[in-house]
Every structure is written in structure tokens, then in C-alpha cells.
Amino acid sequence: MKSFLQEVAADLLTRFNGDLQDIAIVFNNKRPGLFLKKHLGELYGKSLWSPAFFTVGEFFAKSSNLIVADQFTQFFVLHREYNRILREEGKEEISPDKFYSMAEIILGDFSQIDYDLVNAQELFCELEDIAVIQQQFPHFNPEQYQFLERFWSSFSKEKQQSFQQKFIDLWRRMPSLYNAFHEELKNAGYSTIPALYRSLAENESSEFVNQFRQVVFIGFNALNRAEAKLFKHWQEIEKAVFYFDADSYYLDDQLQEAGLFIRRNLAVTGLVNALGESPSFIKREGKRVQVIQVHGHAAQAKAISQFENIKEYLAEANDPEKTAIIIADESLLLPVLQTIPADTAKVNVTMGFPLAQSTVFGLIDLWLSIQEQVHRERKDSIYYKDVLAFLSHPLTGVQEREKEILQKRMLENQWVEVPLTELHFSSLLAPNFFTVKHAGLQTIDALYVLLTAVLEQRQKQGQLQQLEANLLMAVSKELNLLYDGLSTYQENLPLSFALSLIRKALQGLSVPLEGEPLRGIQVMGLLESRCLDFENVIILGVNEGTLPKLSTSPSFIPDTIRRVHGLPVLENQDAIAAYLFYRLLQRPGNISLVYNSLIDESNSGESSRFLRQLEFESGFTFEYYLQNQPVQIESVKDLVIEKKGKVWTALQKFLQSKGNWDDEKISATALTTYLNCSLQFFLKYVAKIKEPEEITENLEANQVGSVLHQVMEWYYEELSRDNRLITAEDIKKKRQEVPKLCKQALSMVLFGNKTKLRAPNSMQQIILRIVEEYVDAILSHDETVAPFSIIELENKKDYKLRFPISIREKEHQVLLYGIIDRVDQRDGIIRIVDYKTGSDEVKYNDLDALFERDGNKQNKAMIQTLFYTYIYEQVKQVERVEPNLYIIRRMGNDGTLFFSGGRGSKAVLQAEHLEDIKSGFYSRLKGLLEELFDAEIPFAQTTKAANCGYCVYKQMCGR
């Protein structure tokens, strides 16, 4: 079957007898021109003079000597004129950063007004008059309020006056602003494309087209009024020929939105299709359509290589250009390029590669963020994650040795904010990366210098890729345009706005990918597919909300007024999308439609209504597939470490065969770790696998506990001098020092220096407040139990105990070790005090529950306190020592002594019962340690998944 452009080529050669030298051929975009040239050459069979090819924008731009103004020039002219009008009204001027988003909407409205030849004065005066009437007559019924809501997105009866007045003022200014904006552009030698359209259409100029024998317009669909008027005029004077690409399937059906604009072009405007009656390809052939439902955005790209019939025509060696992958959702470009099989024929991408998805933009965005951060907060340091991003970015060129040195210093100093004085590298771009420029032009200059350094460095290293070079050149060109706009209209923009302008200017940039346009599988967007036909078509993103889109550009002109004046509305956008979709179905032999059925914040999971229409009315044969991505799941066995070989050798270091005090020790934490998960004990204490060091931005729970312990040690250290008795009054007097002690303790935990923390950040201030509350709870309780004397605080060296165990009838010793938070004496009773900031409890049931492996009743805090009590009694050779748990969250209700009893009971354990617990604790501790060193009992994962929640080794063991 012939393609549309082959039919056009044949007709052109016949119509002009092969003499195309003075013919202008106009398309909506560039791509079809390449294919038409190819078809003209193939059909003519010998050399011929080529016609002149234009896009419609290029064609109309030739009608004037004025330069088409770029977006920045338009913005600055509009801003200047808007402020002039405000000054004339005696009102305060608006800053450019506040005006920018408003300007984008105004410029969009002005463009539509010009394209559709609407009288701006009349339109805005109508809007003003309607608003004034509504303001003066507020007694509306409910139906009238519903009408008003179409005008005011934030409408309410209470706010009616203020919102309406703002719009009235805006619409009153619009006619003057519209005229002044165009006049100022013209005086400076500029214009806009819509203004050129309007000028041509209102003057019905023919001089412009007289330089050509005839002008051929190919593949146009939706015409604005300026185009319709000019095309009609040029047709009447026999200067224009039109080729419309349509199918009678949707053209003859008055309800089919896909044919809306071409029906209007033919029946209303009166344009003539040079190809005559539209063919009926869609109905004539019984088409088979493959519909593929996938789960996930990127999974749509995976469908390309998964289904056999798609694979077949991707693998065709002959004429691979007959296959097209149409990407309705352009964010799928990279997944598609990564998915197309490596053995596929050549691929040609007609879509531009988006800068926003490149490493170049990643570097620029990081630079912009750092500039904004330093400027806004007026600081001489950089957030550590931004520094790490700089160090790891492939374009910065920082040497590995320099990275290691800085990362080590960052860890040692726990720099959440890295001082600027530390950021020195040999990289060419490093000197300017962290330097802040405070004016608009300086900022653009700095970025330009930075990108030049990137280019030079990549060339010097021999790593510069063509795509990178193209992206860097495109960015430089856009920065030059922005620089020119600023230097002409406003040099000293606020830095924050200059940075946002740079980001806005660059986000939408894309560069063409290298490739042979007429060879290989064609990967393109919907708009690029106009006029082109393929044997095999795969359309990705056939979702409601993507095809068609559900929203239009923002506008200050309400929908009802737009309809009155014939300006574009949502239905126009739908009709254009429908046409682009249906025309792709006209000539192909194989059609595959892919949509994402996964519901998330950006996708409804619904297939496009265009697909539903086809299913209902087309008579096509549909084949439905549900993508089942192959996933290999290996059965994960529980990880078990046998106690033999190197494992047993490492474990024997804990056994005190020679009574060496420097041998490996078992602490209370190690003991509860083993109870929690014996595999975790192995990884931490036997294999000695340490968690990687990280900068602690938010203090972990254990660090909060460390701060609290340090405060309490310092607090009672001074009070306990000379072994004096501490009274409630002593505790009260010293309370005023708590904030200072908390700050010093936090500094010590973070930096190993009590004076280094000078200005706590917001998170650190929160932590300080929490610790102060914890200290207050402890001191309040201590006041109730005073007087008491401190025996010792945080003794880190004395409490080591050789503990006898029997393994396979052989005697060994294990060195137990403890650091006791506090030992004091009250009423002749020695107390072991253990501070806890977690959710432990002091309620005691029985020892079996306390030592239950993987159970729900395990109480680490109670085990540790009993452990410390046992070691203390054995080392000091004393009895009747009382364990006290200061569980800060529960002290007010539960106290600090173990308690037992039935429901609702808080009976404190009797001294005799406590001694029984100690005795029972000894026997269970002995049994647990003998199990730990039993070679026949391997280390294994816990059976309780909840124990893995905060385990640092859970990735290693597959949990």
C-alpha cells in the first residue's frame, strides 16, 4: 500500500510536470520533508530541482523583516510595560519574580488572540463589564453562582469582592498592555509568530507568496483563523494547493472528533483537497490490533521486546523504517531506548533527547541548588548531601584521592554542613562551583564558565561524548539568549529569580540524537508522526490522561468567553489528539497498543477512550495480552552458620582458657543481641562486620541515649565530690545547669568535643529539648528518693568477671563485662541504676518469659540490669544489691523497681523474691552461654520478623 507522502509525491510530479524549482512545500514539522524528498527522487528516476521546504513557522517568519522575539525578550518587554501601566494608575510596581508566572499566562492568551484574530479590546472589555455587573449585583440565585464559579477558581460569597476586583483591574489593563507590548516589540525590531500571522491575515498579503509559483501545504489539520483566512485567500488567487491526510472512517462521521478540523477546513473554510475524496483504508481492511496491558510506567517499554509478533517486525532486516514506535508519553523515551533489543536493526530517534534527563542537567541543577542555598541562608557552608552529590557526579572530575580525604574529614567531624574552606579540588570546575554570584548577569556568566570548564575537562580526559557536547552547546546557546535579554532590559535581577529563570529556560531543552533519518526503526512522538505512514506501528502510553491529555494551558480568559470568541478549548485539544491517533491506524498492517493499568498519583490505570471507541465501533479484531514480566525467584533458605573452621576459631577467642583480661568479652548488649538473633550476634561480634560510618543528620535513638548518659554523669559527678550525701535541695539548685550540660553532651557525642557545637540547627535544638525533658524526669524522681550517695558513675574498667561454663563436659571461662550507668546507696541499700530512653518496661512475669528466644515478652532492659547487678555483686563481693530501671517514659506511672502481680496490680517484688530472681538469672545465663559456645548449635536467623525491623544486617541475610 502506498503511503500518504508517496501519493503526494506522485501528484506533485504530475501536477507540475516534474518542474518543482519554484514551488514551496510547507509542513507542520521538518521530518516529513525528508521522506517526501526521497519519494520524489524515487518516482522521478532522475535528477530534478528540489522545491523549497519549510515548516509553517519558518514560512510565516519569512513574511517580515522583524526578528521573532525569544521568550525572555517577550517577558521583559511585557514586564516593563505592565509596570508602566501600574505607575500610571498610581499603584506599586510588581517585581519580575512575582510577575513571571502571570506573564506566561498573559503571553499565552495574547498568542491565541492573535492566531484567531480576536479583537483584544472587545474581549477584555466584555470580561471587565461582566465582572463589574457581578460585583454590583451580588444577589444571585444558586444557578447564577454556578455560572460564576466558571469564572473564579477560588470563588466564594465572602471573597467575591476581593477576587473580582483583582480580575477587573487586570482585564482593564489588558487592552493597553496588549497594544503597548506589540508596539514596543515592533519599535525594537521584534515581533511574535502569532503577530506575524495576524498581520498577514488582516492585510491578506499576497506579495509574500509571490516569490513562489505555488505554495503546497501538506498534512495540516487544525487551522487557526489566521491560517484559515490566508489559506482561503491564497487558494482563491491560485497560489496554494492543499493535501489533507484523512480517512473517510472518521471524516464522514459527524460525531467523530478526529475529523473535526479537516471537516471544518473542507466544508466551512472551503479548502480543496488536491487528492480528491478521502480513502477508506480503516474500514476497507479488517485490521487486527494487539492490545497489551502492563503494570507500571516503564513496563510499557518492556512490552516492545516481550511479545513475539512485535519482536518479528523489530527484527526485520529489510526496510526497518517501515516500523515505528510512537511514544504518546514522551517520558518513556529513555526506557524505550534501553529496551529495544541489541540485535534489532538500526534505530532512528526523531524525538529530541531531553536535557532534564541528562547528567549535564543534573550538574546544573546541583549548582543552582547550591547557589540558592548559600544565598538564601547567608552561610559559609554547604549541605553535606550536596557535597556528596558533587563528589560522585561523573562530570565534576574530582580525583579519587581527593574524594577519600574529604569524605574522611566529613565523617570525623560529622559535618552536616561542610565549610566552604574545605572544598578545594584540582578539578577545573571546582573553583567556581561553590562561589555565589549575587546578580543576574554574573550568575549566567558563572554558569557559562562552569560549563566551559566541564567541556574542556571532558575533552582533556578523552571522555567527551557527542551527546554531552550537543547538550552543553544547547545550554550555552540558551544562556546567551537569557544573557542578552537581561543585559538589554534588566541587568540586576534578584539572584533567586535569576536562578529560577535559568532553571525554567533549561528544563524544556532537548537536542536531536544522531542517526540516519530515513533508515532504521523510527522512534517518535505523536506530533512527529504527522504525514508519515508505517507498516508496523507500536503506540506506547495509550492511557486516558495521556491520549488525550485532561488539562489545557492556564488562561485568564474563562471557558465561556473563549467559546464565544472561538478561542481554543479542551475539546479542540481532544480532537487534535484523536486525529493524530486515528491517522496512524489508516495504513499499517500491524498495530500494537500498549497502556499502563497500574493506578498511581500520575496514572488512572484506564486505557484511552480512543481505544474504547475502536473496540465499540470499528469492527477491528482485537487480541488482548497481559504482560507477565519473567521474574525468577529463588527459594531463599534460612541462613545458618556452622560453628566450625574459621568461625569456631574466632569464637574460641571468647573462651578464657588462660585467664587473659584482654580476651574478647561478652557484654549485656551482646547477650541480648544473641537472644534477639544468634546470626546477628555472629555478624556483629564474631565476624565483626561493622556498619558503614555515615554522617548523622538526625540523631538516632542510641545517640539520644548517649547524650542523656553523658549529662547524668556530669550532673552527679560534681554533686558527688567528697562522697557527700546528695539531698533533694542539692538536685534542685543544680537544675539550672541542665541546658548547658545538654548542649555540651550533644557536642561531645557528635564531635568528641564539648565546646564544638556553638549554634545548634533546628533538628539539634529539638533533640536538646527532648534530652532536657528526659533529664527533668530523672531528677524529679531522684528528688523523691533523696538523700542518697553516689558510689560511682559510668565505670568502664572494673566490672569484668570470669564466668565458668561447661561445654561438652569441658570447663571453660567467659569474660563478662559491663559499664554500669550509676551505683548509689540509699538507706544502706546499694542500687544499680540503669537509664533507658526506649519503650522497655519494669513489669516482671517470670524468668522463662524473660529469656524466651524470639518471644514477645523479652525485656532487654531488665536482662541488662540483672546482668549488671550480678557482675557488681560478684566483683565487689556484696549481696542484696537492688536493680533499678529508670525507664524515662514509664517512671511516672511504674516507678523504677521491678514489679509483679496480677491484673491491675503494681506490687513491688519482695527482697526475698528478688534474690530468687538473681539466682534463677545466674542459672539461665549459664545455660545461654553454654548454648552460645556449643559447636553443635549453629548461628541461625531469628524466626520473629519484627526483630529484623531495625537490624543493620537485614540486607545481608535476605530478610
PDB file of N, CA, C and O in Angstrom, residues 385-434:
ATOM      1  N   LYS A 385      24.914  16.520  51.819  1.00  0.00           N
ATOM      2  CA  LYS A 385      24.419  15.679  50.720  1.00  0.00           C
ATOM      3  C   LYS A 385      24.711  16.317  49.365  1.00  0.00           C
ATOM      4  O   LYS A 385      24.950  15.610  48.378  1.00  0.00           O
ATOM      5  N   ASP A 386      24.692  17.647  49.311  1.00  0.00           N
ATOM      6  CA  ASP A 386      25.053  18.332  48.061  1.00  0.00           C
ATOM      7  C   ASP A 386      26.539  18.147  47.764  1.00  0.00           C
ATOM      8  O   ASP A 386      26.933  17.999  46.603  1.00  0.00           O
ATOM      9  N   VAL A 387      27.368  18.159  48.812  1.00  0.00           N
ATOM     10  CA  VAL A 387      28.800  17.931  48.616  1.00  0.00           C
ATOM     11  C   VAL A 387      29.041  16.505  48.124  1.00  0.00           C
ATOM     12  O   VAL A 387      29.823  16.279  47.195  1.00  0.00           O
ATOM     13  N   LEU A 388      28.349  15.530  48.722  1.00  0.00           N
ATOM     14  CA  LEU A 388      28.491  14.138  48.283  1.00  0.00           C
ATOM     15  C   LEU A 388      28.023  13.970  46.841  1.00  0.00           C
ATOM     16  O   LEU A 388      28.620  13.217  46.065  1.00  0.00           O
ATOM     17  N   ALA A 389      26.936  14.675  46.470  1.00  0.00           N
ATOM     18  CA  ALA A 389      26.445  14.623  45.087  1.00  0.00           C
ATOM     19  C   ALA A 389      27.487  15.184  44.132  1.00  0.00           C
ATOM     20  O   ALA A 389      27.694  14.657  43.031  1.00  0.00           O
ATOM     21  N   PHE A 390      28.163  16.252  44.546  1.00  0.00           N
ATOM     22  CA  PHE A 390      29.224  16.846  43.725  1.00  0.00           C
ATOM     23  C   PHE A 390      30.376  15.862  43.566  1.00  0.00           C
ATOM     24  O   PHE A 390      30.906  15.669  42.464  1.00  0.00           O
ATOM     25  N   LEU A 391      30.768  15.228  44.657  1.00  0.00           N
ATOM     26  CA  LEU A 391      31.900  14.303  44.617  1.00  0.00           C
ATOM     27  C   LEU A 391      31.618  13.095  43.730  1.00  0.00           C
ATOM     28  O   LEU A 391      32.520  12.565  43.068  1.00  0.00           O
ATOM     29  N   SER A 392      30.374  12.638  43.714  1.00  0.00           N
ATOM     30  CA  SER A 392      30.035  11.412  42.968  1.00  0.00           C
ATOM     31  C   SER A 392      29.586  11.681  41.538  1.00  0.00           C
ATOM     32  O   SER A 392      29.430  10.742  40.757  1.00  0.00           O
ATOM     33  N   HIS A 393      29.378  12.958  41.177  1.00  0.00           N
ATOM     34  CA  HIS A 393      28.885  13.253  39.827  1.00  0.00           C
ATOM     35  C   HIS A 393      29.971  12.976  38.792  1.00  0.00           C
ATOM     36  O   HIS A 393      31.121  13.379  38.961  1.00  0.00           O
ATOM     37  N   PRO A 394      29.625  12.288  37.698  1.00  0.00           N
ATOM     38  CA  PRO A 394      30.651  11.887  36.715  1.00  0.00           C
ATOM     39  C   PRO A 394      31.298  13.050  35.965  1.00  0.00           C
ATOM     40  O   PRO A 394      32.359  12.876  35.373  1.00  0.00           O
ATOM     41  N   LEU A 395      30.685  14.231  35.960  1.00  0.00           N
ATOM     42  CA  LEU A 395      31.218  15.345  35.182  1.00  0.00           C
ATOM     43  C   LEU A 395      32.106  16.291  35.992  1.00  0.00           C
ATOM     44  O   LEU A 395      32.693  17.211  35.433  1.00  0.00           O
ATOM     45  N   THR A 396      32.206  16.093  37.305  1.00  0.00           N
ATOM     46  CA  THR A 396      32.982  17.037  38.118  1.00  0.00           C
ATOM     47  C   THR A 396      34.484  16.790  38.023  1.00  0.00           C
ATOM     48  O   THR A 396      35.272  17.708  38.238  1.00  0.00           O
ATOM     49  N   GLY A 397      34.879  15.548  37.753  1.00  0.00           N
ATOM     50  CA  GLY A 397      36.299  15.259  37.572  1.00  0.00           C
ATOM     51  C   GLY A 397      37.116  15.300  38.848  1.00  0.00           C
ATOM     52  O   GLY A 397      38.332  15.510  38.790  1.00  0.00           O
ATOM     53  N   VAL A 398      36.485  15.103  40.001  1.00  0.00           N
ATOM     54  CA  VAL A 398      37.224  15.102  41.265  1.00  0.00           C
ATOM     55  C   VAL A 398      37.999  13.787  41.380  1.00  0.00           C
ATOM     56  O   VAL A 398      37.451  12.706  41.149  1.00  0.00           O
ATOM     57  N   GLN A 399      39.270  13.882  41.744  1.00  0.00           N
ATOM     58  CA  GLN A 399      40.111  12.693  41.841  1.00  0.00           C
ATOM     59  C   GLN A 399      39.704  11.840  43.043  1.00  0.00           C
ATOM     60  O   GLN A 399      39.252  12.355  44.067  1.00  0.00           O
ATOM     61  N   GLU A 400      39.920  10.523  42.913  1.00  0.00           N
ATOM     62  CA  GLU A 400      39.515   9.593  43.969  1.00  0.00           C
ATOM     63  C   GLU A 400      40.189   9.913  45.293  1.00  0.00           C
ATOM     64  O   GLU A 400      39.568   9.836  46.352  1.00  0.00           O
ATOM     65  N   ARG A 401      41.456  10.262  45.238  1.00  0.00           N
ATOM     66  CA  ARG A 401      42.188  10.566  46.471  1.00  0.00           C
ATOM     67  C   ARG A 401      41.568  11.769  47.175  1.00  0.00           C
ATOM     68  O   ARG A 401      41.405  11.775  48.406  1.00  0.00           O
ATOM     69  N   GLU A 402      41.186  12.784  46.399  1.00  0.00           N
ATOM     70  CA  GLU A 402      40.563  13.982  46.976  1.00  0.00           C
ATOM     71  C   GLU A 402      39.202  13.638  47.592  1.00  0.00           C
ATOM     72  O   GLU A 402      38.842  14.150  48.658  1.00  0.00           O
ATOM     73  N   LYS A 403      38.462  12.776  46.928  1.00  0.00           N
ATOM     74  CA  LYS A 403      37.165  12.339  47.465  1.00  0.00           C
ATOM     75  C   LYS A 403      37.352  11.662  48.822  1.00  0.00           C
ATOM     76  O   LYS A 403      36.653  11.956  49.788  1.00  0.00           O
ATOM     77  N   GLU A 404      38.306  10.717  48.866  1.00  0.00           N
ATOM     78  CA  GLU A 404      38.517   9.948  50.091  1.00  0.00           C
ATOM     79  C   GLU A 404      38.912  10.847  51.254  1.00  0.00           C
ATOM     80  O   GLU A 404      38.424  10.685  52.377  1.00  0.00           O
ATOM     81  N   ILE A 405      39.785  11.812  51.003  1.00  0.00           N
ATOM     82  CA  ILE A 405      40.249  12.700  52.073  1.00  0.00           C
ATOM     83  C   ILE A 405      39.090  13.523  52.625  1.00  0.00           C
ATOM     84  O   ILE A 405      38.896  13.620  53.844  1.00  0.00           O
ATOM     85  N   LEU A 406      38.300  14.113  51.719  1.00  0.00           N
ATOM     86  CA  LEU A 406      37.187  14.954  52.175  1.00  0.00           C
ATOM     87  C   LEU A 406      36.120  14.123  52.876  1.00  0.00           C
ATOM     88  O   LEU A 406      35.590  14.526  53.927  1.00  0.00           O
ATOM     89  N   GLN A 407      35.787  12.953  52.328  1.00  0.00           N
ATOM     90  CA  GLN A 407      34.771  12.109  52.956  1.00  0.00           C
ATOM     91  C   GLN A 407      35.207  11.667  54.353  1.00  0.00           C
ATOM     92  O   GLN A 407      34.392  11.616  55.278  1.00  0.00           O
ATOM     93  N   LYS A 408      36.493  11.401  54.506  1.00  0.00           N
ATOM     94  CA  LYS A 408      37.005  11.016  55.820  1.00  0.00           C
ATOM     95  C   LYS A 408      36.871  12.170  56.806  1.00  0.00           C
ATOM     96  O   LYS A 408      36.442  11.979  57.954  1.00  0.00           O
ATOM     97  N   ARG A 409      37.216  13.372  56.379  1.00  0.00           N
ATOM     98  CA  ARG A 409      37.093  14.538  57.257  1.00  0.00           C
ATOM     99  C   ARG A 409      35.633  14.834  57.597  1.00  0.00           C
ATOM    100  O   ARG A 409      35.316  15.227  58.722  1.00  0.00           O
ATOM    101  N   MET A 410      34.759  14.627  56.638  1.00  0.00           N
ATOM    102  CA  MET A 410      33.333  14.846  56.885  1.00  0.00           C
ATOM    103  C   MET A 410      32.814  13.876  57.947  1.00  0.00           C
ATOM    104  O   MET A 410      32.026  14.258  58.813  1.00  0.00           O
ATOM    105  N   LEU A 411      33.264  12.624  57.876  1.00  0.00           N
ATOM    106  CA  LEU A 411      32.838  11.641  58.867  1.00  0.00           C
ATOM    107  C   LEU A 411      33.430  11.938  60.240  1.00  0.00           C
ATOM    108  O   LEU A 411      32.747  11.861  61.262  1.00  0.00           O
ATOM    109  N   GLU A 412      34.724  12.253  60.248  1.00  0.00           N
ATOM    110  CA  GLU A 412      35.383  12.531  61.526  1.00  0.00           C
ATOM    111  C   GLU A 412      34.728  13.693  62.255  1.00  0.00           C
ATOM    112  O   GLU A 412      34.572  13.678  63.476  1.00  0.00           O
ATOM    113  N   ASN A 413      34.356  14.718  61.494  1.00  0.00           N
ATOM    114  CA  ASN A 413      33.788  15.921  62.106  1.00  0.00           C
ATOM    115  C   ASN A 413      32.271  15.928  62.119  1.00  0.00           C
ATOM    116  O   ASN A 413      31.661  16.875  62.622  1.00  0.00           O
ATOM    117  N   GLN A 414      31.667  14.877  61.522  1.00  0.00           N
ATOM    118  CA  GLN A 414      30.215  14.800  61.432  1.00  0.00           C
ATOM    119  C   GLN A 414      29.639  16.106  60.880  1.00  0.00           C
ATOM    120  O   GLN A 414      28.730  16.711  61.436  1.00  0.00           O
ATOM    121  N   TRP A 415      30.219  16.523  59.747  1.00  0.00           N
ATOM    122  CA  TRP A 415      29.799  17.780  59.141  1.00  0.00           C
ATOM    123  C   TRP A 415      28.476  17.606  58.395  1.00  0.00           C
ATOM    124  O   TRP A 415      28.453  17.115  57.270  1.00  0.00           O
ATOM    125  N   VAL A 416      27.382  18.009  59.006  1.00  0.00           N
ATOM    126  CA  VAL A 416      26.120  18.101  58.269  1.00  0.00           C
ATOM    127  C   VAL A 416      26.204  19.281  57.306  1.00  0.00           C
ATOM    128  O   VAL A 416      25.646  19.266  56.209  1.00  0.00           O
ATOM    129  N   GLU A 417      26.922  20.306  57.708  1.00  0.00           N
ATOM    130  CA  GLU A 417      27.237  21.455  56.864  1.00  0.00           C
ATOM    131  C   GLU A 417      28.752  21.483  56.679  1.00  0.00           C
ATOM    132  O   GLU A 417      29.504  21.600  57.653  1.00  0.00           O
ATOM    133  N   VAL A 418      29.224  21.364  55.440  1.00  0.00           N
ATOM    134  CA  VAL A 418      30.658  21.318  55.156  1.00  0.00           C
ATOM    135  C   VAL A 418      31.164  22.740  54.911  1.00  0.00           C
ATOM    136  O   VAL A 418      30.649  23.434  54.025  1.00  0.00           O
ATOM    137  N   PRO A 419      32.157  23.202  55.661  1.00  0.00           N
ATOM    138  CA  PRO A 419      32.669  24.569  55.463  1.00  0.00           C
ATOM    139  C   PRO A 419      33.200  24.768  54.048  1.00  0.00           C
ATOM    140  O   PRO A 419      33.841  23.882  53.476  1.00  0.00           O
ATOM    141  N   LEU A 420      32.942  25.943  53.490  1.00  0.00           N
ATOM    142  CA  LEU A 420      33.424  26.256  52.141  1.00  0.00           C
ATOM    143  C   LEU A 420      34.951  26.187  52.068  1.00  0.00           C
ATOM    144  O   LEU A 420      35.507  25.895  51.006  1.00  0.00           O
ATOM    145  N   THR A 421      35.610  26.460  53.186  1.00  0.00           N
ATOM    146  CA  THR A 421      37.079  26.446  53.207  1.00  0.00           C
ATOM    147  C   THR A 421      37.650  25.048  52.969  1.00  0.00           C
ATOM    148  O   THR A 421      38.834  24.909  52.666  1.00  0.00           O
ATOM    149  N   GLU A 422      36.813  24.019  53.108  1.00  0.00           N
ATOM    150  CA  GLU A 422      37.274  22.643  52.910  1.00  0.00           C
ATOM    151  C   GLU A 422      37.111  22.167  51.472  1.00  0.00           C
ATOM    152  O   GLU A 422      37.576  21.080  51.124  1.00  0.00           O
ATOM    153  N   LEU A 423      36.440  22.954  50.650  1.00  0.00           N
ATOM    154  CA  LEU A 423      36.061  22.485  49.312  1.00  0.00           C
ATOM    155  C   LEU A 423      37.050  22.977  48.264  1.00  0.00           C
ATOM    156  O   LEU A 423      36.782  23.898  47.488  1.00  0.00           O
ATOM    157  N   HIS A 424      38.223  22.354  48.262  1.00  0.00           N
ATOM    158  CA  HIS A 424      39.267  22.680  47.293  1.00  0.00           C
ATOM    159  C   HIS A 424      39.649  21.414  46.547  1.00  0.00           C
ATOM    160  O   HIS A 424      40.027  20.410  47.159  1.00  0.00           O
ATOM    161  N   PHE A 425      39.571  21.471  45.206  1.00  0.00           N
ATOM    162  CA  PHE A 425      39.877  20.299  44.395  1.00  0.00           C
ATOM    163  C   PHE A 425      40.701  20.726  43.188  1.00  0.00           C
ATOM    164  O   PHE A 425      40.728  21.906  42.804  1.00  0.00           O
ATOM    165  N   SER A 426      41.348  19.753  42.573  1.00  0.00           N
ATOM    166  CA  SER A 426      42.142  20.035  41.372  1.00  0.00           C
ATOM    167  C   SER A 426      41.278  20.114  40.123  1.00  0.00           C
ATOM    168  O   SER A 426      41.754  20.505  39.064  1.00  0.00           O
ATOM    169  N   SER A 427      40.011  19.730  40.236  1.00  0.00           N
ATOM    170  CA  SER A 427      39.092  19.769  39.093  1.00  0.00           C
ATOM    171  C   SER A 427      38.984  21.182  38.528  1.00  0.00           C
ATOM    172  O   SER A 427      38.986  22.163  39.281  1.00  0.00           O
ATOM    173  N   LEU A 428      38.871  21.287  37.192  1.00  0.00           N
ATOM    174  CA  LEU A 428      38.810  22.599  36.538  1.00  0.00           C
ATOM    175  C   LEU A 428      37.587  23.402  36.951  1.00  0.00           C
ATOM    176  O   LEU A 428      37.626  24.630  37.004  1.00  0.00           O
ATOM    177  N   LEU A 429      36.462  22.713  37.237  1.00  0.00           N
ATOM    178  CA  LEU A 429      35.241  23.446  37.531  1.00  0.00           C
ATOM    179  C   LEU A 429      35.029  23.691  39.010  1.00  0.00           C
ATOM    180  O   LEU A 429      34.151  24.467  39.404  1.00  0.00           O
ATOM    181  N   ALA A 430      35.811  23.045  39.877  1.00  0.00           N
ATOM    182  CA  ALA A 430      35.602  23.178  41.322  1.00  0.00           C
ATOM    183  C   ALA A 430      35.712  24.603  41.849  1.00  0.00           C
ATOM    184  O   ALA A 430      34.920  25.007  42.701  1.00  0.00           O
ATOM    185  N   PRO A 431      36.709  25.414  41.400  1.00  0.00           N
ATOM    186  CA  PRO A 431      36.843  26.757  41.988  1.00  0.00           C
ATOM    187  C   PRO A 431      35.587  27.612  41.878  1.00  0.00           C
ATOM    188  O   PRO A 431      35.312  28.432  42.758  1.00  0.00           O
ATOM    189  N   ASN A 432      34.828  27.455  40.803  1.00  0.00           N
ATOM    190  CA  ASN A 432      33.638  28.291  40.606  1.00  0.00           C
ATOM    191  C   ASN A 432      32.343  27.632  41.070  1.00  0.00           C
ATOM    192  O   ASN A 432      31.295  28.272  41.073  1.00  0.00           O
ATOM    193  N   PHE A 433      32.417  26.352  41.413  1.00  0.00           N
ATOM    194  CA  PHE A 433      31.176  25.632  41.685  1.00  0.00           C
ATOM    195  C   PHE A 433      30.503  26.120  42.964  1.00  0.00           C
ATOM    196  O   PHE A 433      29.278  26.187  43.042  1.00  0.00           O
ATOM    197  N   PHE A 434      31.292  26.448  43.952  1.00  0.00           N
ATOM    198  CA  PHE A 434      30.735  26.831  45.247  1.00  0.00           C
ATOM    199  C   PHE A 434      30.821  28.336  45.509  1.00  0.00           C
ATOM    200  O   PHE A 434      30.597  28.791  46.621  1.00  0.00           O
TER     201      PHE A 434
END
